[in-house]
mmCIF file of C-alpha atoms and ligand atoms in Angstrom:
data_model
loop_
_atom_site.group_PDB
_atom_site.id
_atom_site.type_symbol
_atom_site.label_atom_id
_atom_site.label_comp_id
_atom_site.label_asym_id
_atom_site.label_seq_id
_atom_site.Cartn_x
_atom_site.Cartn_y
_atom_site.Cartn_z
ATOM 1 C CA UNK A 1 103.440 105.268 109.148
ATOM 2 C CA UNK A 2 102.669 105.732 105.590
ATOM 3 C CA UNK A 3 104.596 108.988 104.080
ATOM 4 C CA UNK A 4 101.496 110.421 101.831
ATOM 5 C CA UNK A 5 101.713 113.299 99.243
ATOM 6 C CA UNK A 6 98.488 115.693 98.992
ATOM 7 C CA UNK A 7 96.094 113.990 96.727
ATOM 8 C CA UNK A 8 95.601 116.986 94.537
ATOM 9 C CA UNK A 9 92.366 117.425 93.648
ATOM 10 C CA UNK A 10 91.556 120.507 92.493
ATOM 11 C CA UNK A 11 92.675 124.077 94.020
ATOM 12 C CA UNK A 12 91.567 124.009 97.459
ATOM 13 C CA UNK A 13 91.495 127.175 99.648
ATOM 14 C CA UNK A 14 92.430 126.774 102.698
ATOM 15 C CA UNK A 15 89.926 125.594 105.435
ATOM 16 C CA UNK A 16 87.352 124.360 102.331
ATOM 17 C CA UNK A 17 86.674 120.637 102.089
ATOM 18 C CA UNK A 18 87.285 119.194 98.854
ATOM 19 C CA UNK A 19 84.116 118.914 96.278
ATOM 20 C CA UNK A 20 83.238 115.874 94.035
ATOM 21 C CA UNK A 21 80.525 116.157 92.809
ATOM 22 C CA UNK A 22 78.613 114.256 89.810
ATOM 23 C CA UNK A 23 75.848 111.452 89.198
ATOM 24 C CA UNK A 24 76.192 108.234 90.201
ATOM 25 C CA UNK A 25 76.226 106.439 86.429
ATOM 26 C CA UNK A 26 77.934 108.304 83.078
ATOM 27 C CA UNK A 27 74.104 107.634 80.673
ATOM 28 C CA UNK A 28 74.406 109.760 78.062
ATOM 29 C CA UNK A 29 77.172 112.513 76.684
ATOM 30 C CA UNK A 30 74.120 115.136 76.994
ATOM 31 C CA UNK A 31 73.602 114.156 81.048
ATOM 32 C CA UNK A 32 77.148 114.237 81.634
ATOM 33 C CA UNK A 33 77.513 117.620 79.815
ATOM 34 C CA UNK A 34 74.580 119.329 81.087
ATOM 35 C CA UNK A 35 75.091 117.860 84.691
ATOM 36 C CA UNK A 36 78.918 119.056 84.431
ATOM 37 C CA UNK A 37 78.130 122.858 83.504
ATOM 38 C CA UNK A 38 75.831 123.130 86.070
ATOM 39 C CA UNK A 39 77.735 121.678 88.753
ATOM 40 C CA UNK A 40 80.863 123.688 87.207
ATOM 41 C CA UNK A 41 78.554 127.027 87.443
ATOM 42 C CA UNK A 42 78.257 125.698 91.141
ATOM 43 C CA UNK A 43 82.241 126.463 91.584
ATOM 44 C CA UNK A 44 82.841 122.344 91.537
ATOM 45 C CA UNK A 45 86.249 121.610 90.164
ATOM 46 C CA UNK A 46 86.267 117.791 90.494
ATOM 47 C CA UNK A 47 83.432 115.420 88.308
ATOM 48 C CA UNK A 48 82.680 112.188 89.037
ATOM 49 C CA UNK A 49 81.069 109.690 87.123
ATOM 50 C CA UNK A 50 80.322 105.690 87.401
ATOM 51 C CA UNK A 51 81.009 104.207 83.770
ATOM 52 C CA UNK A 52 81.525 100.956 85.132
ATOM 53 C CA UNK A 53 78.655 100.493 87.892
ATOM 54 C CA UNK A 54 79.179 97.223 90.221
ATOM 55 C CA UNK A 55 75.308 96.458 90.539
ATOM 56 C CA UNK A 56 73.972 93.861 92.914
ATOM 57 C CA UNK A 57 71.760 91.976 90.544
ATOM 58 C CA UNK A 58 72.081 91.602 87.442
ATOM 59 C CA UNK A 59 69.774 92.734 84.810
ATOM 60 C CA UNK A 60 69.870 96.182 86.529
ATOM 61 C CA UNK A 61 71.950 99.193 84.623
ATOM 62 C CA UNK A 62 75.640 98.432 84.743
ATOM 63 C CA UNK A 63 77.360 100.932 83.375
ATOM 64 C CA UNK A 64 77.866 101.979 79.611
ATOM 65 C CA UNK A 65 81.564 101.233 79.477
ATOM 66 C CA UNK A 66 84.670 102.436 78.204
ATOM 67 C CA UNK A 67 82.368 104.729 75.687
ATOM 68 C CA UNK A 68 81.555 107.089 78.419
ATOM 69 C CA UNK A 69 85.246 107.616 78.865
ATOM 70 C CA UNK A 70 85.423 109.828 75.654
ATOM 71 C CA UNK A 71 82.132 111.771 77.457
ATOM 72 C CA UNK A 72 84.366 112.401 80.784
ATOM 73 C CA UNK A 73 86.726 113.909 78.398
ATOM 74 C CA UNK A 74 84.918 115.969 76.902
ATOM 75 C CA UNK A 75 83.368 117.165 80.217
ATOM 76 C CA UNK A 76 87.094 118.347 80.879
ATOM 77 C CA UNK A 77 87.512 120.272 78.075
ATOM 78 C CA UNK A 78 84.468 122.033 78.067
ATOM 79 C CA UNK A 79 84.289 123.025 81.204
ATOM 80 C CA UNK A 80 87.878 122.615 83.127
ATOM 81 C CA UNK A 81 86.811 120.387 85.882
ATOM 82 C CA UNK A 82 89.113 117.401 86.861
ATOM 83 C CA UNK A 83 87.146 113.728 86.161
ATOM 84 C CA UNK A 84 86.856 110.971 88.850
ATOM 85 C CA UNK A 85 85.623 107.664 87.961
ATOM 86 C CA UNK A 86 85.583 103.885 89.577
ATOM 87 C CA UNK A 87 88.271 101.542 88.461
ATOM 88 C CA UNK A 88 88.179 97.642 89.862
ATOM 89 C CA UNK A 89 89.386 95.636 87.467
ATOM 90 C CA UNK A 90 93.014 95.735 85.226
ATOM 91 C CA UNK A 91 91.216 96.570 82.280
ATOM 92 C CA UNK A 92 89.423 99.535 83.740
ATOM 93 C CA UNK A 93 92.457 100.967 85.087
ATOM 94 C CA UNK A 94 94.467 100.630 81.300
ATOM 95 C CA UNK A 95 91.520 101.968 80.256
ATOM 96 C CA UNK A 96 90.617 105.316 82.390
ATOM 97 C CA UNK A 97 94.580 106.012 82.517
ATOM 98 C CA UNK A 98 94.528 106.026 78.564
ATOM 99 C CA UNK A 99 91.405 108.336 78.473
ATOM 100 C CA UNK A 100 92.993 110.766 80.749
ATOM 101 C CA UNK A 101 90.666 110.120 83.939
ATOM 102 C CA UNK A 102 92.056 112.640 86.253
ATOM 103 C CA UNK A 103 91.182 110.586 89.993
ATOM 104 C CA UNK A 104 89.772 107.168 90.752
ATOM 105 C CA UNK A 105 88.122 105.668 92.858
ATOM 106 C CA UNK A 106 87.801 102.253 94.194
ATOM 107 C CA UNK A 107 84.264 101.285 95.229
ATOM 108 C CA UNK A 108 83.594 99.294 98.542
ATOM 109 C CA UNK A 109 82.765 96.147 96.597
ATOM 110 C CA UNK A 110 85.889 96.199 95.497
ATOM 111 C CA UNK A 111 88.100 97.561 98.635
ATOM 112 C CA UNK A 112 86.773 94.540 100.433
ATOM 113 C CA UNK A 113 88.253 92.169 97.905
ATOM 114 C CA UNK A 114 92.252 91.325 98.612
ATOM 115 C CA UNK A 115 92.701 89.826 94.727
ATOM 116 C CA UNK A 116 90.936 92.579 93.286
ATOM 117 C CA UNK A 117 92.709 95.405 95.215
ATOM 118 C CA UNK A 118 96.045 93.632 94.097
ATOM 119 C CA UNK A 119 95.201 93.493 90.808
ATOM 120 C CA UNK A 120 94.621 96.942 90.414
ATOM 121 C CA UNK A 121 97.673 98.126 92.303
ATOM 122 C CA UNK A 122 99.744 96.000 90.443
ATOM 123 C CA UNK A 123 98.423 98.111 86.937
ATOM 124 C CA UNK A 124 98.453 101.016 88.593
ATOM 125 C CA UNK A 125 102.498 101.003 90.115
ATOM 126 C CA UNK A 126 103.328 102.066 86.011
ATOM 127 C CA UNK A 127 100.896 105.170 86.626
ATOM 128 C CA UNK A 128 102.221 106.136 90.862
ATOM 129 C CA UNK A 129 101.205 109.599 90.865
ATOM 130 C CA UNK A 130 97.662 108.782 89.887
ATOM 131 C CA UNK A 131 95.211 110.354 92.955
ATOM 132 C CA UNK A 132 93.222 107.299 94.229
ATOM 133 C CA UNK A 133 90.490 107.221 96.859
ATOM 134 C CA UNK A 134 89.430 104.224 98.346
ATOM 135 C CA UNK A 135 86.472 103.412 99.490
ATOM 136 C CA UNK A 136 85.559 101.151 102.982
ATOM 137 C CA UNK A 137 84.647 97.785 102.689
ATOM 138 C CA UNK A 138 81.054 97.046 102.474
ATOM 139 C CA UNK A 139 81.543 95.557 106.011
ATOM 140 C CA UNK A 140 82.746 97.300 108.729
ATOM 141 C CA UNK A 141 85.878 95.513 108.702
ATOM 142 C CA UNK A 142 88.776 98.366 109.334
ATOM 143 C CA UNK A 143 91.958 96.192 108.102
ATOM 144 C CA UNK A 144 90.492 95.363 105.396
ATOM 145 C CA UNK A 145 89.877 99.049 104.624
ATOM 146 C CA UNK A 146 93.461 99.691 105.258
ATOM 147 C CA UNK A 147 94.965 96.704 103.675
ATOM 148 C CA UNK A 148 93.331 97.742 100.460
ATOM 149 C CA UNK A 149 95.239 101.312 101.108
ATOM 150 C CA UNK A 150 98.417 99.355 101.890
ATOM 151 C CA UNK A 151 98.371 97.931 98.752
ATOM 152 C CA UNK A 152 97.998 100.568 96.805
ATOM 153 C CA UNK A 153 100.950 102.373 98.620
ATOM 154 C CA UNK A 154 103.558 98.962 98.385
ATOM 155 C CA UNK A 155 103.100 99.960 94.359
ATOM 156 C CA UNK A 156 104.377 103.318 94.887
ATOM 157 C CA UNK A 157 101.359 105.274 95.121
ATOM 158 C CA UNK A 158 100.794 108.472 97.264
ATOM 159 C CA UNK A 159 98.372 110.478 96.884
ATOM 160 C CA UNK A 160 96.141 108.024 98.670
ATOM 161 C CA UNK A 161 92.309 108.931 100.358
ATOM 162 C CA UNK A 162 89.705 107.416 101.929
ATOM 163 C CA UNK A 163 85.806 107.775 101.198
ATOM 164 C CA UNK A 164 83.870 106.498 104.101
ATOM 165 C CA UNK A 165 80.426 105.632 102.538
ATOM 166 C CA UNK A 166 78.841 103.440 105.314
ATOM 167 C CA UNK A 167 78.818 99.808 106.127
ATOM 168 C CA UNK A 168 76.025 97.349 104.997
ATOM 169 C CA UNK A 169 73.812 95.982 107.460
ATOM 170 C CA UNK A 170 70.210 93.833 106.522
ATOM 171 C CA UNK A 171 66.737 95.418 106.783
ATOM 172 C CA UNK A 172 65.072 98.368 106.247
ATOM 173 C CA UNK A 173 67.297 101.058 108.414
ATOM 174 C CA UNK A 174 67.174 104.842 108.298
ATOM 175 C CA UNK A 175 70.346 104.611 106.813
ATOM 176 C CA UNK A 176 71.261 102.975 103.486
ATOM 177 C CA UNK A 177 74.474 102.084 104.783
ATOM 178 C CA UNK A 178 75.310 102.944 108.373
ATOM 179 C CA UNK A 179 77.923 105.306 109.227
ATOM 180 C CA UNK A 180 79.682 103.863 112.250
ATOM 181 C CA UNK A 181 81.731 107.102 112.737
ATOM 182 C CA UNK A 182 84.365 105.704 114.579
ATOM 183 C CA UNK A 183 85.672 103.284 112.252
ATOM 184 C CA UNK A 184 86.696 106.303 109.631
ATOM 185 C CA UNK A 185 87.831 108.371 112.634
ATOM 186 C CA UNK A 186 90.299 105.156 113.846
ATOM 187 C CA UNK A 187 91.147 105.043 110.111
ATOM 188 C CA UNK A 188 92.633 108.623 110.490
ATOM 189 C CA UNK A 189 94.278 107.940 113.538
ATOM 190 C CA UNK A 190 95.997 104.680 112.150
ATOM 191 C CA UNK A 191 96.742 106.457 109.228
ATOM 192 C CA UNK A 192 98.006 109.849 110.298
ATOM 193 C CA UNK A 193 97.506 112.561 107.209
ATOM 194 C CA UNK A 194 95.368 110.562 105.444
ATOM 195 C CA UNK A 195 93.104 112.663 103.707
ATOM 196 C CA UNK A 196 89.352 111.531 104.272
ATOM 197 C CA UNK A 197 86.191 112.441 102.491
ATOM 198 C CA UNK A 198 82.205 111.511 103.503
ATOM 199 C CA UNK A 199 80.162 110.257 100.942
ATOM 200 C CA UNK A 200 76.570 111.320 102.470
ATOM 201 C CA UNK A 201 74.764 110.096 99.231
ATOM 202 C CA UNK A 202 75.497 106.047 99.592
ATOM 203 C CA UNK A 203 75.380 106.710 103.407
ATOM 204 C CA UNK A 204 72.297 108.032 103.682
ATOM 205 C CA UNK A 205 70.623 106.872 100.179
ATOM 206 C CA UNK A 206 67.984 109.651 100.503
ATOM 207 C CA UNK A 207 67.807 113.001 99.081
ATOM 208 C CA UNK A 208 66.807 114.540 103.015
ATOM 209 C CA UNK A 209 70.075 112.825 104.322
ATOM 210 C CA UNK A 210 72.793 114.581 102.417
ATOM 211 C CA UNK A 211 72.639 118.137 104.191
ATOM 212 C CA UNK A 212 72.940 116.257 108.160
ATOM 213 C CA UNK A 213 75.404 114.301 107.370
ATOM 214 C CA UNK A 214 77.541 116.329 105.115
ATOM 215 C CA UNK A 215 77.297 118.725 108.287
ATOM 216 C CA UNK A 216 77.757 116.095 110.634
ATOM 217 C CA UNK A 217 81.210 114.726 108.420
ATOM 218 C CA UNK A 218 82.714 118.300 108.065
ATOM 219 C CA UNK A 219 81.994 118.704 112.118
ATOM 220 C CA UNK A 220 84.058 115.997 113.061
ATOM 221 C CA UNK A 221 86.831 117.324 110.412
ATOM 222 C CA UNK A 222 86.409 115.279 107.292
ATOM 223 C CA UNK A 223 88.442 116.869 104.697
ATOM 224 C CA UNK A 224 85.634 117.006 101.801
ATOM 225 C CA UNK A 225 82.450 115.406 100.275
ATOM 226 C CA UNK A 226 81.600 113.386 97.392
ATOM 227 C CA UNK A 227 78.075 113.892 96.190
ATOM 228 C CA UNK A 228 75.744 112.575 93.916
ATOM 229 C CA UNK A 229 74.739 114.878 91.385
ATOM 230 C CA UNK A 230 72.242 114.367 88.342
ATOM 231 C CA UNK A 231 70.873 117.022 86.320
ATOM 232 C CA UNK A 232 67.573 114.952 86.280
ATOM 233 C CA UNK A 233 67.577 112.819 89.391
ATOM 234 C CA UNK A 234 63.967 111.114 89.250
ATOM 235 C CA UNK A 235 65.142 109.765 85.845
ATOM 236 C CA UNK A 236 68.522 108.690 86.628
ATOM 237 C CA UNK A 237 69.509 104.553 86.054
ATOM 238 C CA UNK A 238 70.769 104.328 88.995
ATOM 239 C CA UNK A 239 70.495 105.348 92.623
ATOM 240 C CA UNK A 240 68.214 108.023 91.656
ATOM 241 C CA UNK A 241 66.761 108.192 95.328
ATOM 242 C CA UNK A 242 69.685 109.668 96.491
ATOM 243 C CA UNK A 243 71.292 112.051 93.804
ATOM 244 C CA UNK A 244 70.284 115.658 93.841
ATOM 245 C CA UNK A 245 69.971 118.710 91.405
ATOM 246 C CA UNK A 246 73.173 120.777 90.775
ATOM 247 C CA UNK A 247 70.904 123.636 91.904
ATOM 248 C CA UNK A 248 70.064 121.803 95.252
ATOM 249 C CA UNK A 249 73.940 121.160 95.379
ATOM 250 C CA UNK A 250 74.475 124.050 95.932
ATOM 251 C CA UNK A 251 72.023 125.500 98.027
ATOM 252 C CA UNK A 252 73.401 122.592 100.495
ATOM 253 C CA UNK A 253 76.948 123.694 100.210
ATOM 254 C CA UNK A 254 76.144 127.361 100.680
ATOM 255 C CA UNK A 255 74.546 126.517 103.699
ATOM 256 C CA UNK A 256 77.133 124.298 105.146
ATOM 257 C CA UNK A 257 79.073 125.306 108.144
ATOM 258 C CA UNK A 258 82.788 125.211 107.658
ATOM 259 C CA UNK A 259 84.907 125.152 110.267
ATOM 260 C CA UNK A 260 87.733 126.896 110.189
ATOM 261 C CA UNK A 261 90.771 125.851 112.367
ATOM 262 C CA UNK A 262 92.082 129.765 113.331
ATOM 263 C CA UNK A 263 88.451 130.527 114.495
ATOM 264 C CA UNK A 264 85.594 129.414 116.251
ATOM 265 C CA UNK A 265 83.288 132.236 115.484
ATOM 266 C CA UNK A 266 81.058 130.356 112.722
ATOM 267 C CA UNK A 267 79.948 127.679 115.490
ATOM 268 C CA UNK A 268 77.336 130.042 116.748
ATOM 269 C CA UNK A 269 75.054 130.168 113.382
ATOM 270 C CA UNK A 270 71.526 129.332 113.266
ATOM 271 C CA UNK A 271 72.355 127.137 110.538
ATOM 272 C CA UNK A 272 75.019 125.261 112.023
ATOM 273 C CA UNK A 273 72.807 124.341 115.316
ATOM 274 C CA UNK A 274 69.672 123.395 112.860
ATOM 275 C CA UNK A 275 72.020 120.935 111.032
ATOM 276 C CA UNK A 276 73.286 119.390 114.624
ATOM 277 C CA UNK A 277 68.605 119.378 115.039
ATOM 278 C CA UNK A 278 68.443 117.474 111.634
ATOM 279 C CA UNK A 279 70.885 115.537 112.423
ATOM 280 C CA UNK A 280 70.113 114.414 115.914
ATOM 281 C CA UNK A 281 66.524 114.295 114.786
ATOM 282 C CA UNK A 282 67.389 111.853 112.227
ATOM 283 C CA UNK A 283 69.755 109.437 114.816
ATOM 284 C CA UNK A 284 66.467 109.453 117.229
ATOM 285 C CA UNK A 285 64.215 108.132 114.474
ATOM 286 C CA UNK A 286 66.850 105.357 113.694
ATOM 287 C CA UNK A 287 67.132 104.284 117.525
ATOM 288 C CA UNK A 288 63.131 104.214 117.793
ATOM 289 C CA UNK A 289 62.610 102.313 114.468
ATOM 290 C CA UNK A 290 65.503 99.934 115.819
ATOM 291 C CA UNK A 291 63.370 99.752 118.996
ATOM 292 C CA UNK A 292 60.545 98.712 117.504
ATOM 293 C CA UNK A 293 61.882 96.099 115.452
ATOM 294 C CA UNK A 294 63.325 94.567 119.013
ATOM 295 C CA UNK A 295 60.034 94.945 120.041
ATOM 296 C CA UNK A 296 58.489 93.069 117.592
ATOM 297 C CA UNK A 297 60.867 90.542 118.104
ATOM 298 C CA UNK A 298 59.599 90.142 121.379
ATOM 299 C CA UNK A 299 56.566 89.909 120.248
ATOM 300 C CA UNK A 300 57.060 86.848 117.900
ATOM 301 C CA UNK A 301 58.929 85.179 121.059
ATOM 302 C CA UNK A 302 55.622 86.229 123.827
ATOM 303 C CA UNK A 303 53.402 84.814 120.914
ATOM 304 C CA UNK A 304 55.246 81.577 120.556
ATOM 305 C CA UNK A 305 55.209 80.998 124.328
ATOM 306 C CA UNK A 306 51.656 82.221 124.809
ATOM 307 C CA UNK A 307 52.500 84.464 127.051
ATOM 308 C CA UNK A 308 50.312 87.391 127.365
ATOM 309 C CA UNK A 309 52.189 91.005 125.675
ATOM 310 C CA UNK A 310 51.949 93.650 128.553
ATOM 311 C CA UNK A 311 53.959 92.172 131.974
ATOM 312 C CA UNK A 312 53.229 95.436 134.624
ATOM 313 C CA UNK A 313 56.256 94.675 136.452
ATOM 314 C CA UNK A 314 58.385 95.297 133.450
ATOM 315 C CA UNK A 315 56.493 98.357 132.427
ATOM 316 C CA UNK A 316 56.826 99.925 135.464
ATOM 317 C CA UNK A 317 60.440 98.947 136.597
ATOM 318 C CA UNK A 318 60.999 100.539 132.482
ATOM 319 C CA UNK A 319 59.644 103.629 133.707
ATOM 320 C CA UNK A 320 61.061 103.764 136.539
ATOM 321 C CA UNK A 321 64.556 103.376 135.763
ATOM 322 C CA UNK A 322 64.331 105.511 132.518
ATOM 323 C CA UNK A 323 62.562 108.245 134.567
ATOM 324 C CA UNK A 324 65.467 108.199 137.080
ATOM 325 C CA UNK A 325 68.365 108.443 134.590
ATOM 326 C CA UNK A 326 66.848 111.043 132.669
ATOM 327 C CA UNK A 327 66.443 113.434 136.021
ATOM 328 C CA UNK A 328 70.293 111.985 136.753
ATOM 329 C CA UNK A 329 70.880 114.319 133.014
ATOM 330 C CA UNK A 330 68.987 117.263 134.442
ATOM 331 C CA UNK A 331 65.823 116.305 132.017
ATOM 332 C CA UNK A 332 62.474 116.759 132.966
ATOM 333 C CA UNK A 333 61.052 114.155 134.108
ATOM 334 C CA UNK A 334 57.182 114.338 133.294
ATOM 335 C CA UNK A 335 58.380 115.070 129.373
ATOM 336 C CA UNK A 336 60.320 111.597 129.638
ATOM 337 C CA UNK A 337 57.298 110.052 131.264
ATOM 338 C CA UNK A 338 55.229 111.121 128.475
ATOM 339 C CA UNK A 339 58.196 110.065 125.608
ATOM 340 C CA UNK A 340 58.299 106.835 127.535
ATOM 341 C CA UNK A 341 54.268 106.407 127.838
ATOM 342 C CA UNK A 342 54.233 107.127 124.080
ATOM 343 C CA UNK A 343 57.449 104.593 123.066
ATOM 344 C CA UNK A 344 55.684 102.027 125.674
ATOM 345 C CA UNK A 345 52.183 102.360 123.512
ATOM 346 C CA UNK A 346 53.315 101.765 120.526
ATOM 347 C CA UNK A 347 55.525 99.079 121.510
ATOM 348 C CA UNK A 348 52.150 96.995 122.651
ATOM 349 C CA UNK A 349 50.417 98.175 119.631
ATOM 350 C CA UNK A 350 53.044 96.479 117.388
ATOM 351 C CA UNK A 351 53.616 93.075 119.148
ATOM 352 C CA UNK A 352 49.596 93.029 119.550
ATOM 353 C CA UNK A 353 49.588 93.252 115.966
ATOM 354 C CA UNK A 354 52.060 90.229 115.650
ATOM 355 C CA UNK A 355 49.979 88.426 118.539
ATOM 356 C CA UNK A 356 46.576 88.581 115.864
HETATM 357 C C1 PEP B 401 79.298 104.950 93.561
HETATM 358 O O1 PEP B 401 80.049 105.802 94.051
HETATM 359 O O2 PEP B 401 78.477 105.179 92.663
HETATM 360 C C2 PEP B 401 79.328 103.577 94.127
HETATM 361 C C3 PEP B 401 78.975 102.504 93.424
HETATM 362 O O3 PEP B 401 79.665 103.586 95.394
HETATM 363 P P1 PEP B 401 79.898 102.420 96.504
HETATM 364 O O4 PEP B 401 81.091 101.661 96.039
HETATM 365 O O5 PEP B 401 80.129 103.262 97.709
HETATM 366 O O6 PEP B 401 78.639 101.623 96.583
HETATM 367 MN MN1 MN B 402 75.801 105.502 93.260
#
């Protein structure tokens, strides 16, 4: 039982999720500045920024460094918000304390890394009331996760919280990172009070994907989001897929449901059920591009064996059983026969294609 202090981030009313918002990489003090009053006009309190940016080859944009620090400050003074920023090394943590940096963060190449995590928490045990959010582990490896939170709280630190960002996984997915919602929800169990924010933008890595799952994360009772906010996204030097206007910021956030714990009332909007559609719609097209890679795979292993791609029985004893458990939901079963019919088609289209 870890005995956690609130991790202070901005004035929060009551039954609102905590905001950070900002772009993913600090490029220039004009982008921070112009990004920051927008996102500021937006009613954001709490800027992040990546000066240091942990990239996975080199040769692509890593960061401009210390320099942007003085930026972030400025940011604050101009236009009041609190600045977050990613610390994983000794020498980033000296040098975003010195600057002022309000929050950090540790990023999941780093919460997955034992020496790294101890490095850092030894640096930071001088500074304990320092706000730091940690990140999951690139892999979907829970202890790790909270052994990188333990460590941080041995060296006197409190105001601890989580950032579930997704897990890494290889090939092309719908998902950048998949979510794996019950690994942050056993986090919150093991770790009772511990605040917990989404990060839809390095979950989802597309633009399209941060209104669902920001939804999807306040539904099941995350306590905020961090978002990825540039004020020029196509142009951005890093993850520019997935960052979004202020402007589109907030149009998202207005149209998020929150839930508030006294009432239930707000459950019944339009927009609330069409974010549960996008969502769902969005999980379907994962498990039917997952099925098709399966079925390719068959394909490569009927191919090798020279066996032919359709087998009847199969088809049929598919149908059948799919047909029955549907009706077993209360579905209908000619629409599943068609779904199936359609799922079946394609399936033989693909591993045809591999048979060529
Ligand atoms: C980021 O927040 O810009 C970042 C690098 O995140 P992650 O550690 O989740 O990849
Ligand atoms: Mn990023």
């Amino acid at each position: 039982m870890l005995e956690l202090k609130p991790i202070a981030v901005g004035d929060r009313e009551p039954n609102k999720p905590y905001i950070i918002a900002g772009p993913c990489s600090a490029e220039s003090p004009e982008q921070l500045l112009t990004t920051a009053t927008a996102l500021a006009a937006q009613g954001i309190e709490v800027f992040r920024a990546g000066v240091w940016k942990p990239r996975t080859k080199p040769g692509s944009f890593e960061g401009v460094g210390a320099e942007a620090l003085e930026w972030l400050n400025q940011v604050k003074k101009e236009t009041g918000m609190l600045t977050a920023t990613e610390v994983a090394t000794r020498e980033h943590v000296e040098a975003a304390l010195n600057a002022g940096v309000d929050i950090l963060w540790i990023g999941a190449r780093t919460s997955g890394n034992p020496f790294a995590m101890q490095e850092v928490a030894d640096v930071l045990a001088s500074a304990p009331e320092t706000p730091v959010l940690v990140k999951n582990p690139m892999n979907p490896d829970l202890e790790l996760w909270i052994g990188a939170l333990q460590r941080l709280y041995n060296a006197g630190l409190r105001r601890l919280g989580a950032i579930h960002r997704g897990f890494s996984v290889y090939g092309e997915q719908l998902y950048r990172n998949q979510p794996q919602w019950r690994i942050p929800l056993e986090l919150c169990r093991r770790i009772a009070g511990l605040p917990i924010l989404c990060d839809p933008s390095h979950l989802g890595g597309k633009r399209e994907l941060i209104a669902p799952l920001s939804q999807h994360a306040l539904d099941m009772g995350f306590d905020g989001l961090i978002i990825e906010s540039h004020c020029n996204p196509d142009c951005a030097l890093s993850d520019k897929e997935q960052q979004i206007t202020p402007d589109v910021l907030g149009v998202i956030l207005e149209n998020l449901v929150y839930r508030n714990s006294n009432s239930s009332a707000d459950y019944e909007s339009l927009n609330h059920l069409r974010s549960q559609i996008d969502y769902l719609d969005n999980e379907l097209l994962d498990v039917l591009n997952r099925r098709m890679q399966v079925s390719r795979e068959i394909g490569r292993y009927k191919k090798a064996q020279g066996m032919p791609v359709v087998q009847a029985s199969r088809y049929d004893k598919i149908m059948n059983q799919r047909i029955k458990a549907a009706e077993a939901l209360g579905m209908n079963p000619d629409f599943m026969k068609s779904v199936l019919a359609a799922i079946h088609e394609e399936s033989v289209r693909q591993q045809l294609e591999i048979a060529d």
